């Protein structure tokens, strides 16, 4: 509620001065302020001691300047000064001035000029600030639009590159080379599919759940295996920094792709659970579990020649974490990261 009130107050201040295109209405409102201030001074005259001719006129000048601008402030200042001079300084209902009256009018003029000038400078600064804020908002919108377009183009270019690699594979006869090209095309295609959600234009951290769910859906869709189901389980969510987005996406995608390719070999259906858990405030753990065939006997990740697993371990090291494959009902890929 406080933020709303503050925002409403700021918006009102930015609209000052009021009635910039309605001079007659502004003059009428200023005349009303002058009339009220004069009436209050007349009412208070019997109880005021000598020496307070301007006591109700100063607020009228300040309000006129603040609400309707410098010209109305000058109008109020001159009119109120003449009323005070004629009615309340020296001889009543006369413009004759003694030395004390000259000093009083000089003091009044100094205060009025100072007040009007300060309000004018404040309003000019406020207009400049409002202009800069609007310019910043426009630039931010433009940046987000360009950023979104850049992500779209990068994603499309990666998809094109993956397609070109797939076409090139047709001219390769060596099976190992064909498999390597298949892996490269798959990884490029996957990065292209998920690149639009990897970054935030503001560079802010993101919730892990909001990051993992679309990522897992993209991996399943890219696999062309609609019978495979993926569940994202998050009991205690964690924040993901922008710098960790791509490495984490590639590790999780590689673990899921390994489960789809090997764990569900010869099967059209399967379940993959991606679970995020936290060990207090020290560590974040992500497990990718499948109900597939499991790891082969004697499997050793250290001795594995799988390029995907080597990439996953390397990226985990870049994040100051660790990556391992262990046995479960199927296979379990476990990524442990510092919180």
PDB file of N, CA and C in Angstrom, residues 22-34 68 72 75:
ATOM      1  N   UNK A  22      -4.487  26.118 -19.992  1.00  0.00           N
ATOM      2  CA  UNK A  22      -5.743  26.797 -19.669  1.00  0.00           C
ATOM      3  C   UNK A  22      -5.435  28.023 -18.813  1.00  0.00           C
ATOM      4  N   UNK A  23      -4.930  29.066 -19.463  1.00  0.00           N
ATOM      5  CA  UNK A  23      -4.459  30.251 -18.748  1.00  0.00           C
ATOM      6  C   UNK A  23      -5.577  30.942 -17.970  1.00  0.00           C
ATOM      7  N   UNK A  24      -6.745  31.061 -18.580  1.00  0.00           N
ATOM      8  CA  UNK A  24      -7.842  31.750 -17.903  1.00  0.00           C
ATOM      9  C   UNK A  24      -8.265  31.014 -16.642  1.00  0.00           C
ATOM     10  N   UNK A  25      -8.320  29.693 -16.721  1.00  0.00           N
ATOM     11  CA  UNK A  25      -8.682  28.911 -15.539  1.00  0.00           C
ATOM     12  C   UNK A  25      -7.617  29.027 -14.465  1.00  0.00           C
ATOM     13  N   UNK A  26      -6.347  29.044 -14.865  1.00  0.00           N
ATOM     14  CA  UNK A  26      -5.260  29.202 -13.899  1.00  0.00           C
ATOM     15  C   UNK A  26      -5.328  30.577 -13.230  1.00  0.00           C
ATOM     16  N   UNK A  27      -5.641  31.628 -14.026  1.00  0.00           N
ATOM     17  CA  UNK A  27      -5.782  32.981 -13.458  1.00  0.00           C
ATOM     18  C   UNK A  27      -6.939  33.014 -12.466  1.00  0.00           C
ATOM     19  N   UNK A  28      -8.050  32.358 -12.820  1.00  0.00           N
ATOM     20  CA  UNK A  28      -9.203  32.341 -11.918  1.00  0.00           C
ATOM     21  C   UNK A  28      -8.868  31.626 -10.607  1.00  0.00           C
ATOM     22  N   UNK A  29      -8.181  30.509 -10.693  1.00  0.00           N
ATOM     23  CA  UNK A  29      -7.808  29.773  -9.479  1.00  0.00           C
ATOM     24  C   UNK A  29      -6.837  30.596  -8.632  1.00  0.00           C
ATOM     25  N   UNK A  30      -5.902  31.294  -9.286  1.00  0.00           N
ATOM     26  CA  UNK A  30      -4.957  32.147  -8.549  1.00  0.00           C
ATOM     27  C   UNK A  30      -5.692  33.300  -7.881  1.00  0.00           C
ATOM     28  N   UNK A  31      -6.661  33.894  -8.586  1.00  0.00           N
ATOM     29  CA  UNK A  31      -7.453  34.978  -7.992  1.00  0.00           C
ATOM     30  C   UNK A  31      -8.223  34.472  -6.776  1.00  0.00           C
ATOM     31  N   UNK A  32      -8.696  33.236  -6.820  1.00  0.00           N
ATOM     32  CA  UNK A  32      -9.404  32.668  -5.669  1.00  0.00           C
ATOM     33  C   UNK A  32      -8.457  32.513  -4.479  1.00  0.00           C
ATOM     34  N   UNK A  33      -7.238  32.050  -4.736  1.00  0.00           N
ATOM     35  CA  UNK A  33      -6.252  31.933  -3.651  1.00  0.00           C
ATOM     36  C   UNK A  33      -5.965  33.308  -3.034  1.00  0.00           C
ATOM     37  N   UNK A  34      -5.817  34.318  -3.892  1.00  0.00           N
ATOM     38  CA  UNK A  34      -5.550  35.669  -3.391  1.00  0.00           C
ATOM     39  C   UNK A  34      -6.728  36.172  -2.555  1.00  0.00           C
ATOM     40  N   UNK A  68       0.309  26.277 -10.256  1.00  0.00           N
ATOM     41  CA  UNK A  68      -0.005  26.811 -11.584  1.00  0.00           C
ATOM     42  C   UNK A  68       1.203  27.416 -12.303  1.00  0.00           C
ATOM     43  N   UNK A  72       1.814  32.471 -12.629  1.00  0.00           N
ATOM     44  CA  UNK A  72       0.764  32.668 -11.635  1.00  0.00           C
ATOM     45  C   UNK A  72       1.363  33.017 -10.269  1.00  0.00           C
ATOM     46  N   UNK A  75       2.056  36.678 -10.523  1.00  0.00           N
ATOM     47  CA  UNK A  75       0.779  37.397 -10.418  1.00  0.00           C
ATOM     48  C   UNK A  75       0.305  37.454  -8.974  1.00  0.00           C
TER      49      UNK A  75
END
